Tab-separated table of C-alpha atoms in Angstrom:
chain	number	residue	atom	x	y	z
A	1	MET	CA	-0.218	0.033	0.032
A	2	PHE	CA	2.933	2.069	0.803
A	3	GLU	CA	4.826	1.207	-1.910
A	4	LYS	CA	5.425	5.513	-3.342
A	5	LEU	CA	7.933	5.157	0.516
A	6	GLU	CA	10.370	2.931	-0.478
A	7	PRO	CA	11.960	6.155	-2.855
A	8	VAL	CA	11.309	8.250	0.454
A	9	LEU	CA	13.237	5.956	2.191
A	10	ARG	CA	15.640	5.677	-0.206
A	11	ARG	CA	16.697	9.276	0.609
A	12	TYR	CA	16.923	8.870	4.228
A	13	GLU	CA	19.077	5.487	3.849
A	14	ASP	CA	21.222	8.324	2.423
A	15	MET	CA	20.860	11.016	4.415
A	16	GLU	CA	22.536	9.487	7.391
A	17	PHE	CA	25.231	8.071	5.793
A	18	ARG	CA	26.184	11.664	4.291
A	19	LEU	CA	26.162	13.059	7.715
A	20	THR	CA	28.787	11.315	8.847
A	21	LEU	CA	31.021	12.535	5.281
A	22	PRO	CA	34.082	15.689	6.674
A	23	GLU	CA	33.036	16.984	3.488
A	24	THR	CA	29.135	17.508	4.303
A	25	ILE	CA	30.428	17.792	8.838
A	26	THR	CA	32.651	20.831	7.792
A	27	ASN	CA	30.475	22.479	5.037
A	28	PRO	CA	27.739	23.860	7.782
A	29	ALA	CA	25.137	24.790	4.822
A	30	VAL	CA	24.907	21.681	3.598
A	31	TYR	CA	24.913	20.043	7.256
A	32	THR	CA	21.476	22.489	7.917
A	33	ALA	CA	19.642	21.431	5.056
A	34	LEU	CA	20.200	18.488	5.276
A	35	ILE	CA	19.730	17.622	8.741
A	36	LYS	CA	16.407	20.045	8.723
A	37	GLU	CA	15.137	16.950	4.936
A	38	TYR	CA	16.618	14.715	7.527
A	39	ASN	CA	14.387	15.528	10.775
A	40	GLN	CA	11.306	16.177	8.897
A	41	LEU	CA	11.110	12.689	7.510
A	42	THR	CA	12.321	10.614	10.700
A	43	PRO	CA	8.573	10.427	11.841
A	44	VAL	CA	7.191	9.239	8.234
A	45	VAL	CA	10.463	6.149	8.155
A	46	GLU	CA	10.107	5.397	11.282
A	47	ALA	CA	6.084	5.207	10.759
A	48	TYR	CA	6.639	3.052	7.794
A	49	ARG	CA	10.700	0.419	8.533
A	50	ALA	CA	7.475	-0.243	12.047
A	51	TYR	CA	5.401	-1.431	9.331
A	52	ARG	CA	7.228	-3.571	7.091
A	53	ILE	CA	8.368	-5.467	10.091
A	54	MET	CA	4.381	-6.298	11.330
A	55	GLU	CA	4.012	-7.626	7.219
A	56	MET	CA	6.753	-9.662	7.727
A	57	THR	CA	5.380	-10.786	11.116
A	58	LEU	CA	2.216	-11.100	10.294
A	59	ALA	CA	2.987	-13.094	6.782
A	60	GLU	CA	5.265	-15.434	9.187
A	61	ALA	CA	2.452	-16.038	11.426
A	62	GLU	CA	-0.089	-17.002	8.527
A	63	ASP	CA	2.651	-19.132	7.343
A	64	LEU	CA	1.931	-21.425	10.307
A	65	LEU	CA	-1.462	-21.535	9.543
A	66	ASN	CA	-0.863	-24.553	7.428
A	67	THR	CA	0.651	-26.598	10.634
A	68	GLU	CA	-2.740	-28.809	10.698
A	69	ASP	CA	-0.424	-31.102	12.204
A	70	ASP	CA	-0.057	-29.474	15.096
A	71	PRO	CA	-3.272	-27.872	16.354
A	72	GLU	CA	-1.839	-25.223	19.551
A	73	MET	CA	0.268	-23.799	17.207
A	74	ARG	CA	-2.260	-23.328	14.330
A	75	ALA	CA	-3.872	-21.909	16.859
A	76	PHE	CA	-1.420	-19.908	18.086
A	77	ALA	CA	-0.754	-18.539	15.242
A	78	ILE	CA	-4.764	-17.298	14.427
A	79	GLU	CA	-4.748	-14.801	17.395
A	80	GLU	CA	-1.570	-13.935	16.496
A	81	ALA	CA	-2.605	-12.915	13.288
A	82	GLU	CA	-5.304	-11.279	14.318
A	83	SER	CA	-3.250	-9.551	16.869
A	84	ILE	CA	-1.230	-8.225	14.052
A	85	ARG	CA	-4.185	-6.724	12.019
A	86	LYS	CA	-5.205	-4.682	14.595
A	87	ARG	CA	-1.660	-2.994	15.377
A	88	MET	CA	-1.050	-2.852	11.864
A	89	ALA	CA	-4.479	-0.702	11.368
A	90	THR	CA	-3.461	1.609	13.904
A	91	ALA	CA	0.019	2.279	12.038
A	92	GLU	CA	-1.417	2.219	8.061
A	93	ALA	CA	-3.885	4.995	9.480
A	94	GLU	CA	-0.710	6.567	11.992
A	95	LEU	CA	1.925	7.030	8.783
A	96	ARG	CA	-1.129	7.699	6.212
A	97	ALA	CA	-1.477	11.529	8.103
A	98	LEU	CA	2.305	11.462	9.347
A	99	LEU	CA	2.312	11.950	5.172
A	100	ILE	CA	-0.549	14.744	4.042
A	101	PRO	CA	1.174	17.874	3.593
A	102	ARG	CA	3.030	19.480	6.802
A	103	ASP	CA	1.786	23.707	6.166
A	104	PRO	CA	5.332	24.899	5.708
A	105	ASP	CA	3.974	28.009	8.421
A	106	ASP	CA	2.983	25.607	10.987
A	107	ASP	CA	6.248	25.965	12.911
A	108	ARG	CA	6.503	30.093	12.539
A	109	SER	CA	5.460	32.272	15.395
A	110	VAL	CA	2.132	34.161	14.748
A	111	ILE	CA	0.817	37.229	14.474
A	112	VAL	CA	-2.922	37.834	15.702
A	113	GLU	CA	-5.556	40.529	15.855
A	114	ILE	CA	-8.631	41.526	17.925
A	115	ARG	CA	-11.361	43.509	17.610
A	116	ALA	CA	-14.639	44.135	19.428
A	117	GLY	CA	-17.460	43.700	17.081
A	118	THR	CA	-21.285	44.614	17.838
A	119	GLY	CA	-21.559	44.923	21.674
A	120	GLY	CA	-20.503	47.857	21.929
A	121	GLU	CA	-18.309	48.418	25.326
A	122	GLU	CA	-19.608	44.676	26.518
A	123	ALA	CA	-17.437	43.181	23.515
A	124	ALA	CA	-14.319	45.094	23.974
A	125	LEU	CA	-14.048	43.711	27.774
A	126	PHE	CA	-14.516	39.950	25.711
A	127	ALA	CA	-11.532	41.075	23.581
A	128	ALA	CA	-10.086	42.042	26.153
A	129	ASP	CA	-10.927	39.083	27.490
A	130	LEU	CA	-9.728	36.802	24.171
A	131	TYR	CA	-6.669	38.543	24.795
A	132	ARG	CA	-5.691	36.917	28.686
A	133	MET	CA	-7.129	33.309	27.217
A	134	TYR	CA	-4.395	32.940	24.423
A	135	SER	CA	-2.014	34.847	26.924
A	136	MET	CA	-2.152	32.425	28.863
A	137	TYR	CA	-2.142	29.408	26.880
A	138	ALA	CA	0.845	30.816	25.617
A	139	GLN	CA	2.465	30.536	28.257
A	140	SER	CA	1.684	27.116	28.951
A	141	GLN	CA	2.666	26.547	26.326
A	142	GLY	CA	6.092	27.620	26.779
A	143	PHE	CA	5.509	30.689	23.511
A	144	ARG	CA	6.125	34.456	25.151
A	145	ILE	CA	3.272	37.121	23.869
A	146	SER	CA	3.983	41.167	23.233
A	147	ILE	CA	2.163	43.368	22.710
A	148	THR	CA	2.925	45.631	18.913
A	149	SER	CA	-0.529	47.869	19.192
A	150	VAL	CA	-3.415	48.042	21.576
A	151	ASN	CA	-6.416	50.261	21.837
A	152	GLU	CA	-7.891	50.524	25.589
A	153	THR	CA	-11.208	51.478	25.947
A	154	GLU	CA	-12.136	53.571	29.717
A	155	LEU	CA	-13.677	49.648	31.578
A	156	GLY	CA	-10.490	47.912	30.453
A	157	GLY	CA	-11.720	47.044	27.410
A	158	PHE	CA	-9.770	46.676	23.923
A	159	ARG	CA	-11.199	48.428	20.782
A	160	GLU	CA	-8.618	45.918	19.045
A	161	ILE	CA	-5.184	44.236	20.365
A	162	THR	CA	-2.524	43.498	18.297
A	163	PHE	CA	0.508	41.150	19.358
A	164	LEU	CA	3.012	39.100	19.012
A	165	CYS	CA	3.534	35.145	19.913
A	166	GLU	CA	6.827	33.695	19.124
A	167	GLY	CA	8.205	30.134	19.720
A	168	HIS	CA	7.957	27.386	17.467
A	169	GLY	CA	4.414	26.154	16.674
A	170	ALA	CA	3.035	29.269	17.469
A	171	PHE	CA	1.191	29.300	13.814
A	172	SER	CA	0.482	25.392	14.262
A	173	ARG	CA	-1.260	26.343	17.512
A	174	PHE	CA	-3.381	29.431	16.768
A	175	LYS	CA	-4.764	28.639	13.139
A	176	PHE	CA	-7.627	27.409	13.922
A	177	GLU	CA	-8.719	30.752	15.873
A	178	SER	CA	-9.689	32.788	12.832
A	179	GLY	CA	-13.090	34.141	12.796
A	180	ILE	CA	-16.026	35.207	15.066
A	181	HIS	CA	-16.397	35.021	18.568
A	182	ARG	CA	-19.684	35.036	19.818
A	183	VAL	CA	-20.123	35.095	24.086
A	184	GLN	CA	-23.722	35.305	25.098
A	185	ARG	CA	-23.818	36.401	29.086
A	186	VAL	CA	-24.194	39.387	31.135
A	187	PRO	CA	-22.507	41.856	30.582
A	188	ALA	CA	-20.255	44.053	33.147
A	189	THR	CA	-22.845	47.101	32.624
A	190	GLU	CA	-26.248	45.838	32.282
A	191	SER	CA	-28.189	46.174	35.754
A	192	GLN	CA	-30.940	43.883	35.564
A	193	GLY	CA	-29.307	41.092	35.098
A	194	ARG	CA	-30.049	41.231	31.236
A	195	ILE	CA	-27.965	38.553	28.918
A	196	GLN	CA	-26.524	39.749	25.621
A	197	THR	CA	-25.226	38.716	22.419
A	198	SER	CA	-21.459	40.638	21.950
A	199	ALA	CA	-18.978	39.193	19.611
A	200	ALA	CA	-15.229	40.210	18.077
A	201	SER	CA	-13.135	38.760	15.835
A	202	VAL	CA	-9.916	37.013	15.243
A	203	ALA	CA	-7.176	37.188	12.769
A	204	VAL	CA	-3.677	35.025	12.989
A	205	LEU	CA	-1.177	35.478	10.683
A	206	PRO	CA	2.356	34.002	10.431
A	207	GLU	CA	5.218	35.881	11.260
A	208	MET	CA	7.391	36.540	8.045
A	209	GLU	CA	10.074	38.273	8.654
A	210	ASP	CA	12.459	35.398	6.334
A	211	VAL	CA	10.218	35.901	3.304
A	212	CYS	CA	10.978	37.747	0.477
A	213	ILE	CA	7.943	39.853	0.016
A	214	GLU	CA	8.986	43.246	-2.323
A	215	ILE	CA	7.723	46.443	-0.643
A	216	LYS	CA	8.160	49.879	-2.423
A	217	ASP	CA	9.029	52.496	-0.476
A	218	SER	CA	6.630	54.663	-2.481
A	219	ASP	CA	4.106	51.951	-2.038
A	220	LEU	CA	3.769	53.462	1.562
A	221	ILE	CA	2.339	56.454	3.623
A	222	PHE	CA	4.535	57.061	6.138
A	223	GLU	CA	3.014	58.352	10.273
A	224	ALA	CA	4.626	59.199	13.301
A	225	CYS	CA	2.396	59.306	16.041
A	226	LYS	CA	1.928	58.934	19.667
A	227	SER	CA	1.886	55.773	21.898
A	228	SER	CA	-1.600	54.674	23.395
A	229	GLY	CA	-1.889	53.312	26.485
A	230	ALA	CA	-1.868	53.556	30.174
A	231	GLY	CA	0.202	54.217	32.906
A	232	GLY	CA	4.136	54.864	31.575
A	233	GLN	CA	6.662	58.425	31.967
A	234	HIS	CA	7.240	57.269	27.889
A	235	ILE	CA	3.219	57.184	27.552
A	236	ASN	CA	2.013	59.876	25.348
A	237	LYS	CA	6.404	61.706	25.774
A	238	THR	CA	7.237	61.025	22.283
A	239	SER	CA	5.740	60.827	18.840
A	240	SER	CA	7.654	56.794	18.555
A	241	ALA	CA	4.637	55.146	17.326
A	242	VAL	CA	4.011	54.739	14.103
A	243	ARG	CA	1.485	53.130	11.079
A	244	LEU	CA	2.021	51.916	8.021
A	245	THR	CA	-0.395	52.328	4.723
A	246	HIS	CA	-0.285	50.513	1.942
A	247	LYS	CA	-1.419	52.232	-0.853
A	248	PRO	CA	-1.753	49.808	-3.785
A	249	THR	CA	-3.841	47.191	-0.730
A	250	GLY	CA	-5.519	50.214	1.646
A	251	ILE	CA	-3.725	47.680	4.293
A	252	VAL	CA	-2.984	49.985	8.169
A	253	VAL	CA	-0.433	49.027	10.668
A	254	GLU	CA	0.346	50.165	14.305
A	255	CYS	CA	3.464	49.336	15.669
A	256	GLN	CA	3.303	50.573	19.521
A	257	GLN	CA	5.440	48.112	21.343
A	258	GLU	CA	8.944	49.856	21.012
A	259	ARG	CA	11.151	52.442	22.398
A	260	SER	CA	12.207	53.205	19.025
A	261	GLN	CA	10.398	54.855	15.877
A	262	PHE	CA	13.105	53.469	14.066
A	263	GLN	CA	12.384	50.133	15.622
A	264	ASN	CA	8.329	50.187	15.298
A	265	LYS	CA	8.801	51.058	12.063
A	266	ASP	CA	10.471	47.589	11.631
A	267	ARG	CA	7.946	45.953	13.332
A	268	ALA	CA	5.136	47.252	10.654
A	269	LEU	CA	6.814	46.385	8.237
A	270	GLU	CA	6.798	43.604	9.495
A	271	MET	CA	3.468	43.024	10.476
A	272	LEU	CA	2.578	44.482	6.995
A	273	ARG	CA	4.925	41.405	4.814
A	274	SER	CA	3.519	38.863	7.129
A	275	LYS	CA	-0.469	40.378	6.239
A	276	LEU	CA	0.097	40.962	2.471
A	277	TYR	CA	1.761	37.319	2.752
A	278	HIS	CA	-1.436	35.970	3.702
A	279	ILE	CA	-3.422	37.609	0.603
A	280	GLN	CA	-0.505	35.928	-1.524
A	281	LYS	CA	-1.094	32.331	0.089
A	282	THR	CA	-5.003	32.973	0.470
A	283	ALA	CA	-5.424	33.394	-3.238
A	284	GLN	CA	-3.069	30.820	-4.319
A	285	ASP	CA	-4.603	27.720	-1.646
A	286	GLU	CA	-8.336	29.606	-3.141
A	287	ALA	CA	-7.256	28.745	-6.824
A	288	VAL	CA	-5.764	25.589	-6.110
A	289	ALA	CA	-8.768	24.195	-3.337
A	290	SER	CA	-11.762	26.307	-4.795
A	291	SER	CA	-14.294	22.803	-5.513
A	292	ARG	CA	-13.740	22.373	-2.105
A	293	ARG	CA	-13.831	23.516	1.837
A	294	SER	CA	-12.160	21.675	4.194
A	295	GLN	CA	-14.202	20.471	7.402
A	296	VAL	CA	-12.490	22.415	9.447
A	297	GLY	CA	-13.518	26.581	7.494
A	298	SER	CA	-10.725	28.320	6.031
A	299	GLY	CA	-10.636	30.622	8.861
A	300	ASP	CA	-12.056	33.383	7.029
A	301	ARG	CA	-13.310	35.989	10.126
A	302	SER	CA	-16.786	36.589	8.392
A	303	GLU	CA	-17.067	32.692	9.740
A	304	LYS	CA	-19.058	32.896	13.015
A	305	ILE	CA	-17.026	30.111	14.589
A	306	ARG	CA	-17.524	29.693	18.387
A	307	THR	CA	-19.174	31.075	20.937
A	308	TYR	CA	-18.951	30.817	24.209
A	309	ASN	CA	-22.425	30.786	26.056
A	310	TYR	CA	-20.922	31.688	29.853
A	311	PRO	CA	-25.002	30.990	31.389
A	312	GLN	CA	-24.381	28.028	30.937
A	313	SER	CA	-20.494	27.169	31.567
A	314	ARG	CA	-20.097	25.783	27.589
A	315	VAL	CA	-18.309	26.623	24.600
A	316	THR	CA	-18.975	25.464	21.563
A	317	ASP	CA	-17.065	25.243	17.919
A	318	HIS	CA	-19.387	25.145	15.167
A	319	ARG	CA	-17.177	23.932	12.494
A	320	ILE	CA	-16.810	20.411	13.943
A	321	GLY	CA	-20.018	20.570	17.093
A	322	PHE	CA	-17.276	20.744	19.447
A	323	SER	CA	-18.072	21.463	22.775
A	324	LEU	CA	-16.513	21.794	26.501
A	325	PHE	CA	-17.956	22.373	29.557
A	326	ASP	CA	-15.948	24.168	32.105
A	327	LEU	CA	-16.017	27.417	30.373
A	328	ALA	CA	-13.942	29.182	33.283
A	329	ALA	CA	-10.894	27.076	33.020
A	330	PHE	CA	-11.636	27.303	28.898
A	331	MET	CA	-11.249	31.369	29.706
A	332	ASN	CA	-7.877	30.310	32.031
A	333	GLY	CA	-6.089	29.677	29.024
A	334	ALA	CA	-7.453	25.573	29.056
A	335	ILE	CA	-7.946	25.505	25.315
A	336	ALA	CA	-5.627	22.895	24.513
A	337	PRO	CA	-8.303	20.772	24.226
A	338	MET	CA	-10.546	23.170	21.745
A	339	ILE	CA	-7.122	22.630	20.159
A	340	GLU	CA	-6.412	19.199	19.799
A	341	ALA	CA	-9.903	18.504	17.983
A	342	LEU	CA	-9.907	21.286	15.627
A	343	THR	CA	-6.363	19.661	14.328
A	344	ALA	CA	-8.123	16.282	14.770
A	345	ALA	CA	-10.935	17.397	12.345
A	346	ASP	CA	-8.761	18.549	9.961
A	347	THR	CA	-6.479	15.702	9.483
A	348	ALA	CA	-9.306	13.547	9.322
A	349	GLU	CA	-11.011	16.040	5.470
A	350	LYS	CA	-6.532	15.734	4.280
A	351	MET	CA	-7.040	12.624	3.978
A	352	ARG	CA	-10.523	11.794	3.323
A	353	ALA	CA	-8.937	13.935	0.619
A	354	GLN	CA	-6.479	12.061	0.323
A	355	ASP	CA	-7.784	8.542	-0.215
A	356	GLU	CA	-11.013	10.425	-2.236
A	357	GLN	CA	-7.335	11.540	-5.136
A	358	PHE	CA	-5.142	7.987	-4.389
A	359	PRO	CA	-8.134	5.761	-4.534
A	360	ASN	CA	-7.212	1.644	-3.088
């Protein structure tokens, strides 16, 4: 079934040999490229080798089934063959999942934008709750959060906030969060105990600081402005914050994280580059996959992806019909089960697409 992996195995064994050669070890560029590919192939090759061992063991067990003069040996062979078949079915599913092409952006850091939607001040407070939730989750995963721009309200909510989550694999953990998040609860500003429905939008972009996307100076409008936010001697004292407008697309990015205007400009250019890359990649993906949509969805911000129901202590992701019933823990960063369910659903959908493309 996995005959196409034989060339991969030969390539892997060739790399194993080349990585021991002095001319490879003493050439950092060659060694780095080889070890990167080697590490990417290792899980697939190890799973394939284990599967091939099970195939050979099954063949030996099936040969014993012809031992008609030894009933005990035959009974043992039947039991052993059935056990091996079950293990092979599990191994086959795992190997098929490993063969799904990885998202090339999965290992990157991620830029997350949260904006208050319908619901006025309550929506801004919910946006702040989402930021806190993501921050606590990021901390639990060993990622580092840094705010690049924020627009606060008097009650401590966020009209909008953009932050960078740095760490290997951050994008793979956040990429399914894009969309409209809806909350149902009694607002802090509600005196009569009525439940209100509000919303906030989340956009997730891979950080693309090393991607070669040309941005012409003539296409940019540069504005220096004072930082906004609560407290701090530096806030509102100097025009260190930066706003960049990309004229061809109308995209506007702001950065006030750094104390230096030059640093903020560099960071804003990184954010703009990520946005332009996202637009380019989305267009390419649409051209390739316009005939089908995955179960998890495209992540477009027009999709109402999730509801946070406080009276029922329930959070539901509508794309996969998955609910959790400990909303307090979820809002305190315990969102890993939801992310794992979304990842599993996406993998299952890709495996179905793989089966359609390469039927047995």
